[in-house]
Coordinates of C-alpha atoms in Angstrom, one line a residue:
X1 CA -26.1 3.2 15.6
X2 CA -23.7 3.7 12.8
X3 CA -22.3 0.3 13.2
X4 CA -25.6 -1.2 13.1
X5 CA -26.1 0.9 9.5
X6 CA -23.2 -0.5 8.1
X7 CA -23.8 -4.0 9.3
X8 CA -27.2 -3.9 7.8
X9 CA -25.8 -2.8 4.2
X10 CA -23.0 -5.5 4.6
X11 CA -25.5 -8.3 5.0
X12 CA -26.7 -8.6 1.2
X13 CA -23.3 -8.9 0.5
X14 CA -22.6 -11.6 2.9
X15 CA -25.2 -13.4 1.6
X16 CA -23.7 -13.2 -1.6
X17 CA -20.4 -14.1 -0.6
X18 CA -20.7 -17.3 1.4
X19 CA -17.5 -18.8 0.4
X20 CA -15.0 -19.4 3.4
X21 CA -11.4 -18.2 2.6
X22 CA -9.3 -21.8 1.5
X23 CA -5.9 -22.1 2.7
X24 CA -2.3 -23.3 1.3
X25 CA -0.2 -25.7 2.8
X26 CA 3.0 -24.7 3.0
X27 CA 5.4 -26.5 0.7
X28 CA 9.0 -25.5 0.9
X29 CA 9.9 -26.7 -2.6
X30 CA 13.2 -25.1 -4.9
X31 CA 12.3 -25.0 -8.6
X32 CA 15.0 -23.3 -11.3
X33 CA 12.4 -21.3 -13.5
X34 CA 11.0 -22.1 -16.4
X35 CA 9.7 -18.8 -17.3
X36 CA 11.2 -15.6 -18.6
X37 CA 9.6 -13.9 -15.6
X38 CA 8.3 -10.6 -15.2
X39 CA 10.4 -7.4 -14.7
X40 CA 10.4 -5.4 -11.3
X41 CA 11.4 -1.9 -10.9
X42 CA 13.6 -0.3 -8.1
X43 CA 11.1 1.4 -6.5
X44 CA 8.4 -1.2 -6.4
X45 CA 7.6 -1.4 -3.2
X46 CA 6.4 2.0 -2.2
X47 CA 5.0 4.1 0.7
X48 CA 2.1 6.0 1.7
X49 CA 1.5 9.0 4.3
X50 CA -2.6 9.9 4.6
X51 CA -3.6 12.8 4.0
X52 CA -5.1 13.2 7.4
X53 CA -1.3 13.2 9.1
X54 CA 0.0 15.7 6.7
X55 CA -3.3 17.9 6.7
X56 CA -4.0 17.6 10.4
X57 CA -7.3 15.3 10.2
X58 CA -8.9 12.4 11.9
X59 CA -6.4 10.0 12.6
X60 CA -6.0 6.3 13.9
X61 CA -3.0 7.2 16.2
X62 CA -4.1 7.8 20.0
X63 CA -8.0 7.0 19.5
X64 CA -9.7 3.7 19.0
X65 CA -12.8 5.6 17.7
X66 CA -14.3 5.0 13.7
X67 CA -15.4 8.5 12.5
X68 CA -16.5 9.0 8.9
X69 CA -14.6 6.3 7.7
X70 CA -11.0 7.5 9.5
X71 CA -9.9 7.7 13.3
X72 CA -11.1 9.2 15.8
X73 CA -8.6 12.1 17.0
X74 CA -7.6 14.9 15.1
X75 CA -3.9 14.8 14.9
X76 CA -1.4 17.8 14.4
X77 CA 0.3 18.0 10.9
X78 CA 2.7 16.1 10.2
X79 CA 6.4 16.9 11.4
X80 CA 8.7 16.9 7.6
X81 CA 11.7 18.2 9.0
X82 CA 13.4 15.6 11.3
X83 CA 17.1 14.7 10.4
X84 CA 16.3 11.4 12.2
X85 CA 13.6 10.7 9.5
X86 CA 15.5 11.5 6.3
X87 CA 18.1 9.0 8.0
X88 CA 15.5 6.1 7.7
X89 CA 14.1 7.0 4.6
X90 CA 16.9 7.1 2.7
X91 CA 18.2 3.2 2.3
X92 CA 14.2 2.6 1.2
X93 CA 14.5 5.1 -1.9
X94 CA 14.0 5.4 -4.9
X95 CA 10.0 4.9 -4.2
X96 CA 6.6 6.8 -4.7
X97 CA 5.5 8.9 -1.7
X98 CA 1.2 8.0 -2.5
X99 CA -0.2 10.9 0.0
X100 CA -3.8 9.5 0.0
X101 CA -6.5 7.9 2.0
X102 CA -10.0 9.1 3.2
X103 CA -8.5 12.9 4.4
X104 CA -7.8 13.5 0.5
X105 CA -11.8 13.5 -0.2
X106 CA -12.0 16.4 2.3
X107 CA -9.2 18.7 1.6
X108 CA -9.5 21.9 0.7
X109 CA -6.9 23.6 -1.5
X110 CA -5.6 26.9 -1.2
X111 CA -1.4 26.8 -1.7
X112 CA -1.0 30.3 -2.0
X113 CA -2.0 30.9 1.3
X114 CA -0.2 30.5 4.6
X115 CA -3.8 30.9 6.3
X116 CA -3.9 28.1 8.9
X117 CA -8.1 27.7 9.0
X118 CA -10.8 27.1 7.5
X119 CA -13.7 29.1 7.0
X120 CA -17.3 28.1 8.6
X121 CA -18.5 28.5 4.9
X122 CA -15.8 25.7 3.6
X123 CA -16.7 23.3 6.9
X124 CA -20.4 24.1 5.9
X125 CA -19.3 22.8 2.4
X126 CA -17.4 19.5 3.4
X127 CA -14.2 20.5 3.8
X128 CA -12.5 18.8 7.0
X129 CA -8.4 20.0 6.2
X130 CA -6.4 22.8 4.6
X131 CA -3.9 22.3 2.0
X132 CA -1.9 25.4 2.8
X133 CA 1.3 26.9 1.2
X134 CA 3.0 26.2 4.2
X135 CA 2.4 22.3 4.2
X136 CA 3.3 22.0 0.3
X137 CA 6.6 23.5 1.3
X138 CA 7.0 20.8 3.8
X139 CA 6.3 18.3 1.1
X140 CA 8.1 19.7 -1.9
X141 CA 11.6 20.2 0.5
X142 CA 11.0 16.5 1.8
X143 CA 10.4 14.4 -1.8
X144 CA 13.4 16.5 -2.9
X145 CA 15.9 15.9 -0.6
X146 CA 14.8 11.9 -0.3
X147 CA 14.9 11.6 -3.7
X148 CA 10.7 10.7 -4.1
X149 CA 8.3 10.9 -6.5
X150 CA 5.1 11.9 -5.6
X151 CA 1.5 10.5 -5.8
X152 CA -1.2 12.7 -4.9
X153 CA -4.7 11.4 -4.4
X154 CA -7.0 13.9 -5.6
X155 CA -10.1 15.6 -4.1
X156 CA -13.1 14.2 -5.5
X157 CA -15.1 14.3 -2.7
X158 CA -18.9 16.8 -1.7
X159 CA -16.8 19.8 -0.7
X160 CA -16.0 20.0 -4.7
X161 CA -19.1 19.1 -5.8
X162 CA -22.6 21.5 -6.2
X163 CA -25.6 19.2 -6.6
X164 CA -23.4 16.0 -7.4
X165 CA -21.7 17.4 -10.3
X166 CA -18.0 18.1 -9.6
X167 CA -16.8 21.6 -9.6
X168 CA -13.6 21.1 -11.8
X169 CA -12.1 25.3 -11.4
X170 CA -10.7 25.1 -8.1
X171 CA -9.2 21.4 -8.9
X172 CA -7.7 22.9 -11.9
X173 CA -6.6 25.8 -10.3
X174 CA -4.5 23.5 -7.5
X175 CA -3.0 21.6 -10.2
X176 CA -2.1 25.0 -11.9
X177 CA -1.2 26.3 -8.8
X178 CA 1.0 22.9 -7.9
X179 CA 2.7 22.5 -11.3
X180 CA 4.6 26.3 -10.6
X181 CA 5.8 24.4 -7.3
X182 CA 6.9 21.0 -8.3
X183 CA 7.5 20.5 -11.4
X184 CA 7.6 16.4 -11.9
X185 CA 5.1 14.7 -10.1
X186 CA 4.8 11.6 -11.7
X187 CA 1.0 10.2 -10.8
X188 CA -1.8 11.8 -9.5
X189 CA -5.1 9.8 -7.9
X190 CA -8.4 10.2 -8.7
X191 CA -10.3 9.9 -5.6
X192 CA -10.0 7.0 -2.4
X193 CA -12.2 4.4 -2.5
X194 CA -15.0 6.0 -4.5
X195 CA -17.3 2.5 -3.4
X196 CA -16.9 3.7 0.2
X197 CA -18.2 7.4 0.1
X198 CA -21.4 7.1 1.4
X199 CA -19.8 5.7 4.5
X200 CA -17.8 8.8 4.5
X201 CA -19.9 11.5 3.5
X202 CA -23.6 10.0 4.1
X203 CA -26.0 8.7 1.0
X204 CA -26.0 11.7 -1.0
X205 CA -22.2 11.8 -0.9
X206 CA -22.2 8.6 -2.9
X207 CA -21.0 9.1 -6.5
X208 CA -22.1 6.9 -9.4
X209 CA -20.0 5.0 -11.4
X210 CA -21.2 7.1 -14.2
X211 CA -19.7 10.4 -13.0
X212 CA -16.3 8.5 -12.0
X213 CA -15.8 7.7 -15.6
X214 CA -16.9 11.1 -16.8
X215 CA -14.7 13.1 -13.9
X216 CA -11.6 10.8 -14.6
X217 CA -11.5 12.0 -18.5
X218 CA -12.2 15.7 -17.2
X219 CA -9.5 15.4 -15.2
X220 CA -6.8 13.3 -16.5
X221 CA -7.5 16.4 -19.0
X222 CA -6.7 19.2 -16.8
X223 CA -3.8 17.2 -15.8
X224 CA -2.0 16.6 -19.2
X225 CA -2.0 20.3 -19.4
X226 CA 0.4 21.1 -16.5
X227 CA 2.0 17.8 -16.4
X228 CA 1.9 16.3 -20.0
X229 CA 4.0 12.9 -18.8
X230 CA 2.0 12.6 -15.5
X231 CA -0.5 9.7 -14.8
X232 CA -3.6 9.4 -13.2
X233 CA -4.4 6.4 -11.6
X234 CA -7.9 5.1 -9.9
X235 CA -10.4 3.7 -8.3
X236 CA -8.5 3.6 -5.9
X237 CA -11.8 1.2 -4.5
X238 CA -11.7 -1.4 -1.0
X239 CA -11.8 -5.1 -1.7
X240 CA -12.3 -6.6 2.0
X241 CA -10.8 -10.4 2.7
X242 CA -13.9 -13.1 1.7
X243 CA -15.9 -10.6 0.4
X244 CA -14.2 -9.0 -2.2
X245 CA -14.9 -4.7 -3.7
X246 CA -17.5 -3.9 -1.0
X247 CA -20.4 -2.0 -1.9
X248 CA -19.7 -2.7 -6.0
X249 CA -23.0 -3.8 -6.4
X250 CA -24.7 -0.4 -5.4
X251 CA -22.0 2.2 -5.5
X252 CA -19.4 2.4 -7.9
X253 CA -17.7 -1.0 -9.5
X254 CA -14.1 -0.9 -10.4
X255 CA -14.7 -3.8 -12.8
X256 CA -16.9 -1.9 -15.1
X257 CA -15.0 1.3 -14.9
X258 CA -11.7 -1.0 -16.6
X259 CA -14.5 -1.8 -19.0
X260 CA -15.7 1.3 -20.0
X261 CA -12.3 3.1 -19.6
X262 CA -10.1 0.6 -21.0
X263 CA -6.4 2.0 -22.3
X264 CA -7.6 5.4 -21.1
X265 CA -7.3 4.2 -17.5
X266 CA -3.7 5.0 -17.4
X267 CA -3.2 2.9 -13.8
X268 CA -5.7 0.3 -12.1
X269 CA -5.3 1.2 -8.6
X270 CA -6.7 -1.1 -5.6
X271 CA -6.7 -1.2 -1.9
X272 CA -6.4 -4.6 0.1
X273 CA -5.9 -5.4 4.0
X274 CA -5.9 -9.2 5.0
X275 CA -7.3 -8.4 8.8
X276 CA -9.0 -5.6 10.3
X277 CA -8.7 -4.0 13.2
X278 CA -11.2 -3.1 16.4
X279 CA -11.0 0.0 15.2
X280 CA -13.0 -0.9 12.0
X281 CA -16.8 -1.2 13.0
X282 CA -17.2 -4.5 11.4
X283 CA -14.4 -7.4 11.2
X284 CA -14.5 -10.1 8.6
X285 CA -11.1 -11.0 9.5
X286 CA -10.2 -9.8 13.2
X287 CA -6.8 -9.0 13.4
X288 CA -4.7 -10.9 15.9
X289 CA -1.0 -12.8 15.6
X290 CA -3.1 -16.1 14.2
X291 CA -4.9 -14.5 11.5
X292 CA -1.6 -12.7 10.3
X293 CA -0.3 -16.3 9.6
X294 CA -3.2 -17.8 8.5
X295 CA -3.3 -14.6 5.9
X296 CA 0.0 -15.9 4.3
X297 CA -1.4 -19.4 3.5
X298 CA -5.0 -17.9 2.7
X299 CA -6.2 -18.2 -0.9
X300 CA -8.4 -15.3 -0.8
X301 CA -6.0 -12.7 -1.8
X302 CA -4.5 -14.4 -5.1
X303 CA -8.8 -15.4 -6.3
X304 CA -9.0 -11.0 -5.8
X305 CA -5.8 -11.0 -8.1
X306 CA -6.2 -13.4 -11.0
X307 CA -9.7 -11.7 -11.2
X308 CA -7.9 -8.2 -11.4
X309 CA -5.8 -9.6 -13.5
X310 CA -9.0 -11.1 -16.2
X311 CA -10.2 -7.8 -15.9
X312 CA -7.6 -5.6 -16.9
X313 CA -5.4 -7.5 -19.2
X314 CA -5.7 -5.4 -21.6
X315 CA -7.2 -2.8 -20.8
X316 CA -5.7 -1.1 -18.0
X317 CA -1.6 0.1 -18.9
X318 CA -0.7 -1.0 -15.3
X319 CA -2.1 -2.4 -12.0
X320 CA -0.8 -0.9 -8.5
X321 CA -1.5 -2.3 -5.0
X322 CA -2.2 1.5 -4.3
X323 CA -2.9 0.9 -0.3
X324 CA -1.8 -2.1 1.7
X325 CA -1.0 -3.6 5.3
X326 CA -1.2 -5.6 8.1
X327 CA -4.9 -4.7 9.3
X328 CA -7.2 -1.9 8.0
X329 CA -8.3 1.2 10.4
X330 CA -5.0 2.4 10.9
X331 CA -3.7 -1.4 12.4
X332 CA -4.0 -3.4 15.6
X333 CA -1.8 -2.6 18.8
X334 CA -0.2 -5.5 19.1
X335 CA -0.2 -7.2 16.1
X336 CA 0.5 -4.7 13.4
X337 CA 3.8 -4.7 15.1
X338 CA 5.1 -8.1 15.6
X339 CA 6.8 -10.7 14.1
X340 CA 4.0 -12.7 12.6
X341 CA 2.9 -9.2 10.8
X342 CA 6.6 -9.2 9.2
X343 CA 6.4 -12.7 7.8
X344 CA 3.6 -11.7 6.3
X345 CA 4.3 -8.5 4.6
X346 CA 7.6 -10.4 3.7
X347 CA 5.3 -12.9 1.9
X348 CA 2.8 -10.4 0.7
X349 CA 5.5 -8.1 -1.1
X350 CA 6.3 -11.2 -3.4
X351 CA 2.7 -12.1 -4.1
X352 CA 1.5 -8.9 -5.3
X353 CA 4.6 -8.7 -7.5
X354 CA 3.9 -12.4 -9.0
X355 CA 0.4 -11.4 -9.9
X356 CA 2.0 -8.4 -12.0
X357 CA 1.5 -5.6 -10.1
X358 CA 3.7 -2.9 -11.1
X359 CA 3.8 -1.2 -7.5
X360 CA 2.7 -1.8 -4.1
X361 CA 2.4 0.6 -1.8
X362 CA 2.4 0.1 1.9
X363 CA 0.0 2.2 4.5
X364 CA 2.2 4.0 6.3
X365 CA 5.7 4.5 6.5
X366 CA 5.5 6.7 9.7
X367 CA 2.1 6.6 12.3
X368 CA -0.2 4.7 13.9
X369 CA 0.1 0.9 14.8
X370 CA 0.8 -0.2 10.8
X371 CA 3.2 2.2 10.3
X372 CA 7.0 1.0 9.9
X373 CA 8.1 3.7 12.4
X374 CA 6.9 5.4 15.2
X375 CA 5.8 8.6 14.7
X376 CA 6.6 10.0 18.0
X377 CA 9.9 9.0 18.7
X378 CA 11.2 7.5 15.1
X379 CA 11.6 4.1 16.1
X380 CA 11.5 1.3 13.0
X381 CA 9.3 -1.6 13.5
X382 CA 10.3 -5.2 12.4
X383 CA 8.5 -3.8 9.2
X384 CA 10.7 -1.9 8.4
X385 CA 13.6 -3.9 8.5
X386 CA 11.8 -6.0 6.6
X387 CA 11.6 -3.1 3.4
X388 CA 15.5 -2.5 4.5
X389 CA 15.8 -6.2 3.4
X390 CA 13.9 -6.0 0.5
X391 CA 15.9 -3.1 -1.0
X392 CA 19.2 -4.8 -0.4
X393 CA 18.2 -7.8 -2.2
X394 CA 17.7 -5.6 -5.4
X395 CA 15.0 -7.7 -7.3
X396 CA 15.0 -7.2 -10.9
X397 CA 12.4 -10.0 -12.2
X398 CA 10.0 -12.6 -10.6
X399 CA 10.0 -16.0 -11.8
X400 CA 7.0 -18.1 -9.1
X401 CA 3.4 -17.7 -8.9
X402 CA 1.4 -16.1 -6.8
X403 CA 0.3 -19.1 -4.5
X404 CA 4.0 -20.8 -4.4
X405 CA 4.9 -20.7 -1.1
X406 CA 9.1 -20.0 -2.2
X407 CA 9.1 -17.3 -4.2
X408 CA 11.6 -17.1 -6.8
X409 CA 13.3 -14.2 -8.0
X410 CA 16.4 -12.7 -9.3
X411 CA 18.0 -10.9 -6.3
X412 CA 21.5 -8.8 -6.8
X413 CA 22.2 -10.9 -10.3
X414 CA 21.4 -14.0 -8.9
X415 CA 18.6 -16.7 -9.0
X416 CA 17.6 -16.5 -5.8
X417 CA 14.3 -18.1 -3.5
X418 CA 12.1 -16.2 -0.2
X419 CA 10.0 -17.5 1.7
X420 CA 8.2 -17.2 5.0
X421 CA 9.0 -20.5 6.9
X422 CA 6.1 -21.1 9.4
X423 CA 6.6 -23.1 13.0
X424 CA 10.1 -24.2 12.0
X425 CA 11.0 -27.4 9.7
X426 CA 13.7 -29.2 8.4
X427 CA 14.9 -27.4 4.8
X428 CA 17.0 -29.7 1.9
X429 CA 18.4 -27.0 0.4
X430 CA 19.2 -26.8 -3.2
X431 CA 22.4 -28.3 -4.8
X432 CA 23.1 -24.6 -6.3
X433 CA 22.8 -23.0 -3.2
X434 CA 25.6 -20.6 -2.7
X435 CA 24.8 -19.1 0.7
X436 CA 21.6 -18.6 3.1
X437 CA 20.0 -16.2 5.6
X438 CA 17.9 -16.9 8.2
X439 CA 15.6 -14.0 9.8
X440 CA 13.9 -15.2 13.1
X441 CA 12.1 -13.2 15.6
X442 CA 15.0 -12.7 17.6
X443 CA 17.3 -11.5 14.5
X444 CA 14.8 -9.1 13.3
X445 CA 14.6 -7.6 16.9
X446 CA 18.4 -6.8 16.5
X447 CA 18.7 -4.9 13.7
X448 CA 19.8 -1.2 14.1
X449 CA 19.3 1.1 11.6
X450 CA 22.8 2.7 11.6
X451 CA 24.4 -0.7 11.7
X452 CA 21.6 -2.4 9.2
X453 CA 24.6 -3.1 6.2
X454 CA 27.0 -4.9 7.9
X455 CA 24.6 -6.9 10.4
X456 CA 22.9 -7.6 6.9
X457 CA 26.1 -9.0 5.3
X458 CA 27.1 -10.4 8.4
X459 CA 23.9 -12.9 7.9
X460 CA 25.1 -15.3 4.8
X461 CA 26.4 -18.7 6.0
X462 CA 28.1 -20.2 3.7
X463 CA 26.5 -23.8 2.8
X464 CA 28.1 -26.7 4.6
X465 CA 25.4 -29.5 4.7
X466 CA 22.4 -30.0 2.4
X467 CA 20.5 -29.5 5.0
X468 CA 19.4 -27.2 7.5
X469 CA 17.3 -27.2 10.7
X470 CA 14.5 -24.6 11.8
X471 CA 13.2 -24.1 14.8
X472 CA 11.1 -21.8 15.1
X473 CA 8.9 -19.3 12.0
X474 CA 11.8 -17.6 10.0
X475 CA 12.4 -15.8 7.0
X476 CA 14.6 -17.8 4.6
X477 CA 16.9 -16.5 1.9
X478 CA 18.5 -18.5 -0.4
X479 CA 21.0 -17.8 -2.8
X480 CA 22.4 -19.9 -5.7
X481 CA 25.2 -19.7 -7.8
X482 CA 22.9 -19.7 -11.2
X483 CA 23.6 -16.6 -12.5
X484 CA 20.2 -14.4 -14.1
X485 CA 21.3 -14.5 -17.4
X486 CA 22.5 -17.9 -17.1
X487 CA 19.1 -19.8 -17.8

């Protein structure tokens, strides 16, 4: 029945969205720049953990069931202290640990407490989890030791809130409370996906746009007393593939909040998934190994980011990918796994930074079927090899679009070009090529995490013909002699 409610609220919007998604041909072409290019920080691409794994909510992992916009099993909190997990975490660092997602709406906040429950009055209330002392200590010994900053995605949600208006006291008091326990965290969130909380939380869970704007200057005020350098970043709102922010029209509209908010918005966040899963109750995009490549040559991503861009140029100090991956709904067995999932978030990384976002964050780096490891027994996905090979290329500037299909960037002081080479073809590769890499299916599979450096290394060829042959879909790495400051 709720699937039929949500299809009949979808259909307006399908009617106002009739254009079909246009597609890219690939075109394997090596330009010098001709730009100045746009900066990139170390810790660009970051990582997310949802509240519901670090709480103890509804999660994805184990369940193919929707429930109030999150999965369908309630899953134990998550498990900090594992040697094996600092182990893999560590060659991704520096990067900003977002703990967010549809649990952080429903958590209630008591971190001087080691109580392990909640009360009948707080479930009554909305309340779902409990942020207790025990799991900030989890947290605050785990960002420490793995050198991480921290994002955390504020409460915003009916548990907070007494006839609409929300109850700002026991959000100051956890920020109080928080800023005696860590004493840097960088960025805080208000809210996830503020357009989607009727789905959560039923009609009269929706909040206006009106009160987003007035909570986020309430807020960002409590904040600046207990963290003066801290940031607070939002909507935080869904934009689905073809159709674009969902439910903008009725519920709250991140467009007009840049407006409104302009320079005081100190970060534009935004969420974006190319597929979704079976596990979402409605698919625009199903997720399956052709869609994943049909997302990389797909237009409909870059037309969401240029009109991003038109809105906050300007206005907004920075714009964050603040929630990304393979397939929405926690991913798709099978797919969120695979090759054709890693040439595409190999591709997608350089996109979102060619459109000029400052950070983008992937959903999740541990759990469920988008994670880049397995949460049960640790195991890294071709995912995460693929964020092993982003950090070892240390990319200090982008120089391409957002639609080129090569991707040009500095990469360890070098000009250097990525891309995602679909069904195989014969490359010419540039006279200033110095050496290449080639990443197939078979390559990625080998990778070892305790071995990852010198199989890495061990790579380059060295360039012996201006040509080179490609079978099958492989990630290509090319780099020249040009040096970065050399143009």
């Amino acid at each position: 029945m709720k699937n039929f409610i949500i299809l009949l609220i979808l259909l307006p919007t399908a009617f106002l969205y009739t254009k079909l998604p246009t597609y890219n041909n690939q075109v394997i072409q090596f330009d010098m720049p001709n730009n100045e290019g746009i900066d990139v920080s170390e810790d660009y691409l970051s990582f997310a953990l949802d509240m519901a794994q670090v709480l103890g909510g509804k999660w994805w992992e184990g369940s193919m069931d929707f429930t109030g916009g999150r999965g369908g099993k309630i899953t134990k909190p998550f498990d900090f202290n594992r040697n094996k997990l600092d182990e893999l975490l560590r060659p991704l660092a520096p990067f900003t640990l977002r703990l967010g997602g549809s649990e952080a709406d429903s958590a209630h906040y008591d971190i001087k407490s080691t109580r392990t429950a909640l009360t009948q009055s707080e479930m009554e209330q909305g309340f779902q989890t409990l942020f207790n002392k025990t799991k900030l200590d989890n947290i605050k010994s785990f960002v420490s030791r793995n050198n991480l900053d921290l994002l955390i995605t504020l409460n915003i949600g009916p548990g907070y809130r007494n006839d609409g208006e929300l109850n700002l006291t026991p959000i100051e008091n956890f920020i109080q409370n928080l800023s005696q326990e860590i004493k840097d965290i960088k960025y805080f969130e208000l809210g996830n996906e503020a357009n989607a909380f009727f789905l959560n939380y039923g009609p009269f869970g929706q909040i206006s746009e009106s009160e987003y704007k007035r909570n986020y200057r309430e807020i960002k005020n409590i904040i600046r007393k207990y963290y003066p350098e801290a940031k607070l970043a939002g909507p935080a709102n869904a934009f689905w593939p073809i159709l674009g922010e969902v439910f903008d029209w009725f519920t709250v509209n991140s467009f007009n909040i840049v407006k409104d908010l302009g320079s005081e918005l100190d970060i534009y966040t935004w969420h974006y998934y190319p597929t979704q899963s079976t596990r979402c109750p409605l698919q625009v995009i199903k997720s399956d190994n052709e869609s994943m490549i049909k997302a990389i040559k797909s237009n409909d991503m870059i037309e969401t980011m240029e009109a991003i861009t038109k809105v906050t140029k300007g206005r907004s100090k920075e714009v964050w990918l603040g929630e990304t991956g393979p397939a929405q709904c926690g991913g798709q067995p099978g797919v969120s796994t695979e090759f054709n999932s890693a040439l595409w978030f190999f591709d997608h990384i350089f996109k979102v930074m060619a459109a000029g976002n400052k950070k983008l964050i992937r959903q999740t780096i541990v759990g469920s079927d988008y994670g880049l490891i397995d949460d049960k027994e640790l195991r890294p996905n071709h995912d995460y090899y693929i964020a092993r090979i982003y950090k070892k290329l240390n990319i200090t500037k982008i120089y391409s679009r957002p639609n080129d299909s090569v991707h040009t960037v500095c990469a360890n002081n070098k000009i250097s070009f990525l891309t995602s080479v679909i069904d195989g073809q014969t490359i010419t590769l540039p006279r200033t090529t110095d050496k290449y890499m080639t990443v197939n299916e078979k390559a990625l599979s080998a990778f070892d995490h305790l071995s990852f450096e010198s199989q890495f290394e061990k790579k380059w060829e060295e360039t012996r013909r201006d040509k080179i042959d490609i079978k099958n879909s492989t990630i290509l790495i090319i780099k020249t002699t040009t040096g970065c400051n050399e143009l």
